[in-house]
Coordinates of C-alpha atoms in Angstrom, one line a residue:
X1 CA 98.8 75.0 78.7
X2 CA 100.4 76.3 82.0
X3 CA 99.4 79.9 82.5
X4 CA 101.0 81.7 85.7
X5 CA 99.8 84.9 87.1
X6 CA 102.1 87.2 89.0
X7 CA 100.7 89.1 92.1
X8 CA 100.6 89.7 95.7
X9 CA 98.9 87.2 98.1
X10 CA 95.2 87.0 97.2
X11 CA 92.6 88.7 99.1
X12 CA 89.4 90.8 98.9
X13 CA 91.1 94.0 98.1
X14 CA 91.4 96.2 95.0
X15 CA 94.1 95.8 92.3
X16 CA 95.8 92.7 91.4
X17 CA 95.3 90.8 94.7
X18 CA 91.6 91.3 94.6
X19 CA 91.3 90.5 91.0
X20 CA 93.3 87.4 91.2
X21 CA 91.1 86.2 94.1
X22 CA 88.2 86.7 91.9
X23 CA 89.8 84.8 89.3
X24 CA 90.6 82.0 91.6
X25 CA 86.9 81.7 92.7
X26 CA 85.8 81.7 89.1
X27 CA 88.1 78.8 88.0
X28 CA 87.2 76.9 91.1
X29 CA 83.5 77.2 90.4
X30 CA 83.5 76.6 86.7
X31 CA 86.8 74.9 85.9
X32 CA 89.9 76.0 83.8
X33 CA 89.0 74.5 80.5
X34 CA 91.9 72.0 80.8
X35 CA 94.6 74.7 81.3
X36 CA 97.0 74.6 84.3
X37 CA 96.5 78.1 85.9
X38 CA 98.9 79.0 88.6
X39 CA 98.0 81.7 91.0
X40 CA 99.6 83.4 94.0
X41 CA 98.9 81.9 97.5
X42 CA 95.9 83.3 99.3
X43 CA 96.9 85.9 102.1
X44 CA 96.6 84.5 105.6
X45 CA 93.4 85.0 107.3
X46 CA 93.3 87.5 110.3
X47 CA 90.9 87.4 113.1
X48 CA 88.2 90.0 112.6
X49 CA 87.0 92.0 115.6
X50 CA 83.3 92.7 115.9
X51 CA 83.7 95.0 118.9
X52 CA 82.7 98.6 118.6
X53 CA 85.5 101.1 119.5
X54 CA 85.5 102.2 123.3
X55 CA 83.7 105.2 124.5
X56 CA 87.1 106.8 124.9
X57 CA 88.2 106.0 121.3
X58 CA 85.1 107.3 119.8
X59 CA 85.2 110.6 121.9
X60 CA 88.9 111.1 120.7
X61 CA 87.8 110.4 117.1
X62 CA 85.1 112.8 117.4
X63 CA 87.4 115.5 118.6
X64 CA 89.7 115.0 115.8
X65 CA 86.8 115.3 113.3
X66 CA 85.7 118.5 115.1
X67 CA 89.2 120.0 114.6
X68 CA 89.3 119.0 111.1
X69 CA 85.8 120.7 110.6
X70 CA 86.7 124.1 112.3
X71 CA 90.4 124.3 111.4
X72 CA 92.5 123.7 108.4
X73 CA 93.6 120.2 107.7
X74 CA 97.0 119.5 109.2
X75 CA 100.1 120.1 107.3
X76 CA 102.2 117.1 106.3
X77 CA 105.9 117.0 104.9
X78 CA 106.0 117.6 101.3
X79 CA 109.2 118.0 99.2
X80 CA 109.9 121.5 98.2
X81 CA 109.1 122.7 94.7
X82 CA 112.8 122.9 93.9
X83 CA 113.1 119.2 94.8
X84 CA 109.9 118.2 92.9
X85 CA 111.1 119.8 89.7
X86 CA 114.8 118.2 89.9
X87 CA 115.4 115.1 87.9
X88 CA 116.4 112.3 90.5
X89 CA 114.9 114.0 93.3
X90 CA 112.7 112.6 96.3
X91 CA 109.9 111.6 94.0
X92 CA 112.3 109.5 92.1
X93 CA 113.5 107.7 95.2
X94 CA 109.9 107.1 96.4
X95 CA 108.7 105.7 93.1
X96 CA 111.8 103.5 92.7
X97 CA 111.3 102.0 96.3
X98 CA 107.7 101.3 95.6
X99 CA 108.5 99.6 92.2
X100 CA 111.1 97.4 94.0
X101 CA 108.6 96.6 96.7
X102 CA 106.1 95.5 94.1
X103 CA 108.9 93.2 92.5
X104 CA 109.7 91.8 95.9
X105 CA 106.0 91.1 96.7
X106 CA 105.5 89.1 93.5
X107 CA 108.8 87.3 93.7
X108 CA 107.2 84.0 95.0
X109 CA 104.6 83.9 92.0
X110 CA 107.4 84.6 89.7
X111 CA 109.6 81.9 91.0
X112 CA 106.5 79.5 90.7
X113 CA 106.0 80.6 87.0
X114 CA 109.8 80.0 86.0
X115 CA 109.8 76.6 87.9
X116 CA 106.5 75.4 86.3
X117 CA 108.0 76.6 82.8
X118 CA 104.7 78.2 82.2
X119 CA 104.0 79.0 78.5
X120 CA 102.5 82.3 79.5
X121 CA 103.4 84.6 82.5
X122 CA 100.6 87.1 83.2
X123 CA 101.9 90.3 85.0
X124 CA 99.4 92.8 86.5
X125 CA 101.4 95.7 86.7
X126 CA 104.6 97.2 85.0
X127 CA 107.1 96.3 87.8
X128 CA 105.9 92.8 87.7
X129 CA 106.1 92.7 83.8
X130 CA 109.6 94.0 84.0
X131 CA 110.7 91.2 86.3
X132 CA 109.2 88.6 84.2
X133 CA 110.8 90.0 81.0
X134 CA 114.1 89.6 82.8
X135 CA 113.6 86.1 83.9
X136 CA 111.5 84.6 81.1
X137 CA 113.0 81.8 78.9
X138 CA 113.0 82.0 75.1
X139 CA 109.8 80.2 74.6
X140 CA 107.8 82.1 77.4
X141 CA 105.4 84.8 76.7
X142 CA 104.9 87.8 79.0
X143 CA 101.3 89.4 79.0
X144 CA 100.5 92.6 80.8
X145 CA 96.9 93.0 82.3
X146 CA 96.6 96.7 83.4
X147 CA 94.7 97.6 86.5
X148 CA 95.5 101.2 87.1
X149 CA 93.7 104.0 85.4
X150 CA 96.8 106.1 85.2
X151 CA 100.5 105.5 84.7
X152 CA 102.1 104.0 87.8
X153 CA 104.7 106.8 88.2
X154 CA 101.7 109.3 88.3
X155 CA 99.8 107.2 90.6
X156 CA 102.5 106.9 93.1
X157 CA 104.0 110.5 92.8
X158 CA 100.5 112.0 93.1
X159 CA 98.6 109.7 95.5
X160 CA 101.5 108.9 97.9
X161 CA 103.9 111.8 97.2
X162 CA 102.1 115.0 96.9
X163 CA 98.2 114.3 96.9
X164 CA 97.6 118.1 97.7
X165 CA 98.8 119.1 94.2
X166 CA 96.8 118.9 91.0
X167 CA 97.4 115.8 89.0
X168 CA 98.5 117.9 85.9
X169 CA 101.2 119.6 87.9
X170 CA 102.5 116.2 89.1
X171 CA 102.4 114.6 85.9
X172 CA 104.7 117.2 84.4
X173 CA 107.4 116.7 87.1
X174 CA 110.7 115.3 85.5
X175 CA 110.8 112.1 87.8
X176 CA 107.1 111.2 86.9
X177 CA 107.7 111.7 83.3
X178 CA 110.8 109.5 83.5
X179 CA 108.9 106.6 85.1
X180 CA 106.0 107.1 82.5
X181 CA 108.6 106.6 79.9
X182 CA 109.8 103.4 81.5
X183 CA 106.3 102.0 81.8
X184 CA 105.8 102.9 78.2
X185 CA 108.8 100.9 77.2
X186 CA 107.7 97.9 79.2
X187 CA 104.3 98.1 77.5
X188 CA 105.9 98.0 74.1
X189 CA 108.1 94.9 75.1
X190 CA 105.4 92.6 76.4
X191 CA 103.8 90.0 74.1
X192 CA 100.2 91.2 74.9
X193 CA 98.5 94.0 76.6
X194 CA 95.1 93.4 78.2
X195 CA 92.7 96.0 79.3
X196 CA 89.2 95.7 80.9
X197 CA 87.7 98.1 78.4
X198 CA 88.7 100.5 75.6
X199 CA 87.5 103.5 77.9
X200 CA 90.3 102.6 80.3
X201 CA 92.9 103.4 77.5
X202 CA 91.2 106.9 77.1
X203 CA 92.1 107.6 80.7
X204 CA 95.7 106.9 80.1
X205 CA 95.7 108.9 76.9
X206 CA 94.1 111.8 78.6
X207 CA 97.1 111.9 81.0
X208 CA 99.7 111.4 78.4
X209 CA 99.0 111.2 74.7
X210 CA 102.0 109.1 73.9
X211 CA 100.3 106.2 75.6
X212 CA 97.9 106.0 72.7
X213 CA 100.2 104.4 70.0
X214 CA 101.6 102.0 72.6
X215 CA 98.1 100.9 73.6
X216 CA 96.6 100.9 70.1
X217 CA 96.7 97.1 70.0
X218 CA 95.6 96.3 73.5
X219 CA 93.0 93.6 73.7
X220 CA 89.8 93.8 75.8
X221 CA 89.5 91.3 78.8
X222 CA 86.5 92.6 80.7
X223 CA 86.4 91.9 84.4
X224 CA 83.9 89.9 86.5
X225 CA 83.4 89.4 90.1
X226 CA 81.3 88.2 93.0
X227 CA 80.7 90.4 96.0
X228 CA 80.8 89.4 99.7
X229 CA 77.9 87.4 101.1
X230 CA 74.9 89.3 102.9
X231 CA 74.2 88.0 106.5
X232 CA 71.7 90.6 107.8
X233 CA 68.8 92.5 106.7
X234 CA 68.8 96.1 105.5
X235 CA 67.0 97.2 108.7
X236 CA 69.5 95.6 110.9
X237 CA 72.4 97.0 108.8
X238 CA 71.1 100.5 109.2
X239 CA 70.7 100.1 112.8
X240 CA 74.2 98.5 113.1
X241 CA 75.9 101.5 111.2
X242 CA 73.7 104.2 112.7
X243 CA 72.2 105.1 109.3
X244 CA 68.7 106.8 109.2
X245 CA 65.8 104.3 108.8
X246 CA 63.6 107.0 107.0
X247 CA 65.9 108.8 104.7
X248 CA 67.8 107.8 101.5
X249 CA 71.4 106.8 102.1
X250 CA 74.1 106.9 99.3
X251 CA 77.3 105.2 99.9
X252 CA 81.0 106.2 99.0
X253 CA 83.0 103.1 99.4
X254 CA 86.8 103.7 99.1
X255 CA 89.9 105.6 100.4
X256 CA 90.6 109.2 100.2
X257 CA 93.3 109.0 97.6
X258 CA 92.9 112.0 95.5
X259 CA 92.0 110.1 92.2
X260 CA 89.0 108.8 94.1
X261 CA 87.4 112.3 94.4
X262 CA 86.2 112.1 97.9
X263 CA 87.1 115.9 98.2
X264 CA 84.7 116.7 95.4
X265 CA 81.9 114.6 96.9
X266 CA 82.3 116.5 100.2
X267 CA 82.2 119.9 98.2
X268 CA 79.1 118.7 96.4
X269 CA 77.4 117.6 99.8
X270 CA 78.3 121.2 101.2
X271 CA 76.7 122.8 98.2
X272 CA 73.5 120.7 98.7
X273 CA 73.5 121.5 102.3
X274 CA 73.7 125.2 101.5
X275 CA 70.9 124.9 98.9
X276 CA 68.6 122.8 100.9
X277 CA 67.3 119.8 98.8
X278 CA 65.6 116.7 99.6
X279 CA 66.5 114.9 102.7
X280 CA 69.2 112.2 102.5
X281 CA 72.8 111.3 103.8
X282 CA 76.0 110.0 102.4
X283 CA 77.9 107.2 104.2
X284 CA 81.6 106.9 103.8
X285 CA 83.2 103.5 104.3
X286 CA 87.0 102.8 104.0
X287 CA 88.2 106.2 105.0
X288 CA 89.4 106.8 108.7
X289 CA 86.5 108.9 110.3
X290 CA 89.0 111.4 111.8
X291 CA 90.0 112.3 108.1
X292 CA 86.4 113.6 107.5
X293 CA 84.6 116.8 108.8
X294 CA 81.6 116.9 110.8
X295 CA 78.5 117.4 108.5
X296 CA 74.9 116.7 109.1
X297 CA 74.4 114.8 105.9
X298 CA 77.6 112.8 106.4
X299 CA 78.1 109.5 108.2
X300 CA 81.7 108.3 108.7
X301 CA 81.7 104.5 109.0
X302 CA 85.6 103.9 109.0
X303 CA 86.7 100.6 107.9
X304 CA 83.8 98.1 107.2
X305 CA 84.6 94.3 106.8
X306 CA 81.1 93.2 106.1
X307 CA 80.7 95.0 102.8
X308 CA 77.9 92.8 101.5
X309 CA 75.8 93.8 104.5
X310 CA 76.6 97.4 104.0
X311 CA 75.7 97.4 100.4
X312 CA 72.3 95.8 101.2
X313 CA 71.7 98.6 103.7
X314 CA 72.0 101.6 101.3
X315 CA 69.9 103.1 98.6
X316 CA 72.6 103.8 96.1
X317 CA 76.4 103.9 95.5
X318 CA 78.5 106.8 94.5
X319 CA 81.6 106.8 92.2
X320 CA 83.2 110.2 91.9
X321 CA 86.6 108.9 90.5
X322 CA 88.6 111.5 88.7
X323 CA 90.0 108.5 86.8
X324 CA 88.3 105.2 86.4
X325 CA 89.4 101.9 85.1
X326 CA 86.8 99.3 85.7
X327 CA 86.3 99.1 89.5
X328 CA 85.7 95.7 91.3
X329 CA 83.6 97.6 93.8
X330 CA 81.2 98.9 91.2
X331 CA 80.8 95.3 90.0
X332 CA 79.8 94.3 93.6
X333 CA 77.4 97.2 93.9
X334 CA 75.7 96.0 90.6
X335 CA 75.5 92.4 91.9
X336 CA 73.8 93.8 95.0
X337 CA 71.3 95.6 92.8
X338 CA 72.3 99.1 93.7
X339 CA 71.7 102.1 91.6
X340 CA 74.8 104.2 90.9
X341 CA 75.7 107.7 90.8
X342 CA 78.8 107.9 88.8
X343 CA 81.1 110.4 87.2
X344 CA 81.1 110.0 83.5
X345 CA 84.6 109.0 82.8
X346 CA 86.8 106.0 81.9
X347 CA 85.4 102.6 82.7
X348 CA 82.3 104.2 84.4
X349 CA 81.1 104.9 80.9
X350 CA 81.3 101.3 79.9
X351 CA 79.2 100.3 83.0
X352 CA 76.5 102.8 81.8
X353 CA 76.7 101.4 78.3
X354 CA 76.3 97.9 79.6
X355 CA 72.9 98.9 81.0
X356 CA 73.8 99.5 84.7
X357 CA 71.2 101.5 86.4
X358 CA 73.0 104.7 86.8
X359 CA 72.7 108.4 86.8
X360 CA 75.9 109.9 85.3
X361 CA 77.7 113.1 86.5
X362 CA 78.8 115.1 83.6
X363 CA 81.6 116.7 85.7
X364 CA 83.0 116.9 89.3
X365 CA 81.9 120.4 89.7
X366 CA 80.4 120.8 93.2
X367 CA 77.0 122.1 91.6
X368 CA 76.8 119.0 89.3
X369 CA 77.5 116.6 92.3
X370 CA 75.0 118.5 94.4
X371 CA 72.4 118.1 91.6
X372 CA 73.2 114.4 91.2
X373 CA 72.8 113.8 95.0
X374 CA 69.5 115.7 95.1
X375 CA 68.2 113.6 92.1
X376 CA 69.1 110.3 93.8
X377 CA 67.6 111.4 97.2
X378 CA 64.5 112.7 95.6
X379 CA 63.8 109.5 93.7
X380 CA 60.7 107.5 94.5
X381 CA 61.1 104.0 95.7
X382 CA 59.7 102.7 92.4
X383 CA 62.3 104.5 90.3
X384 CA 65.1 103.5 92.6
X385 CA 63.9 100.0 92.3
X386 CA 63.9 99.9 88.5
X387 CA 67.6 101.3 88.5
X388 CA 68.4 98.7 91.1
X389 CA 66.9 95.9 88.9
X390 CA 68.9 97.3 85.8
X391 CA 72.0 97.1 87.9
X392 CA 71.4 93.5 88.7
X393 CA 70.6 92.5 85.1
X394 CA 73.8 94.3 84.0
X395 CA 75.7 92.1 86.4
X396 CA 74.1 88.9 85.4
X397 CA 74.4 89.5 81.8
X398 CA 78.0 90.7 81.5
X399 CA 79.9 90.7 84.9
X400 CA 79.6 87.5 86.8
X401 CA 82.2 85.1 87.9
X402 CA 81.1 82.7 85.0
X403 CA 81.8 85.5 82.4
X404 CA 85.2 86.2 84.1
X405 CA 86.1 82.5 83.7
X406 CA 84.9 82.2 80.2
X407 CA 86.8 85.2 78.9
X408 CA 89.9 83.9 80.5
X409 CA 89.6 80.4 79.2
X410 CA 88.9 81.7 75.8
X411 CA 92.1 83.8 75.8
X412 CA 94.0 80.7 76.9
X413 CA 92.4 78.6 74.3
X414 CA 93.5 81.0 71.7
X415 CA 97.1 81.3 72.8
X416 CA 97.3 77.4 73.0
X417 CA 95.9 77.1 69.4
X418 CA 98.4 79.7 68.2
X419 CA 101.3 78.0 69.8
X420 CA 100.3 74.6 68.4
X421 CA 100.0 76.0 65.0
X422 CA 103.4 77.5 65.3
X423 CA 105.1 74.1 66.1

């Protein structure tokens, strides 16, 4: 059976591109079970610089961080409230452009799927599914594998439109509601909906209850992954990134989009600083350093390409997502044998249920985060080691590339058998 996946060029990223890169590695390693699985092409490799920023660049970066520390964050353009509450306003235009951009990006893989006469076309977001539904032949099924822990209209309107406003307010804007409705209609039209875990649906229902009936028949397809290689020791890694050799280090790995909760982590770190507490620092990778304040317990690493080495250099990994699907970065942390400090929401709860070595945060209140950080910093190496071993066992038992391959092949086998029985 020919199965064609729609997506952007493959690479070690989040979202569909990163997921499909992991699937490609899994199928190459363990085979496709006789199915012809078509994937987007890999992204072109760009040369990676190993040079540190110049002294002048580091000085300017430090000055920007100092200004952010002692002054209010800079003001950016935001649409007026009258514009935000108007149907067909600026948010609508921004979401529509992003929706079209996604469809343009997946167009080569859709052409490949149509040209190969694929029995199944797998879309990895609503815009791709819409494009596939418009182009498919009468015998072609369209499946939707969901990667976002929130409706796409809310994600775009909040994270890229007005990230300084509460998500509850953004979700109520007429344009966001309209795009939620559009996504619901697409979910109802596709032949199958796939989700990484049932807890992921609970996130969508928390935002809009009307997603519950539409996703009641969604099927679980749990993710698997393999992290980047490790090429240096933890001691060398700490020296490379300027991390303390004799104090625990927690790692936040991700961007500053509001759903990731970096602001809550910084508030919790400030609370811990005010209360005292055990020694330890938080390293932030993936967020530009000049977007972060100067704090004694904070290390701003910027963009990090050698994530495997970085994971091997820290004591635990932090996930303070406001909404969580089933993050690839968390799977990579489990493979690296890192303990986790995680907000108890969405897919994070599934990781804990699978046996990950995790301390769960009941809320994102600064006090709760401060207590969680203090607990991780105060742990003995033996306790931290046991949590790390549990994380590694969780990965090996449930989340490896072999598991990812086997789940996909079983899904294809079932679809092929059903198609054969129907003929």
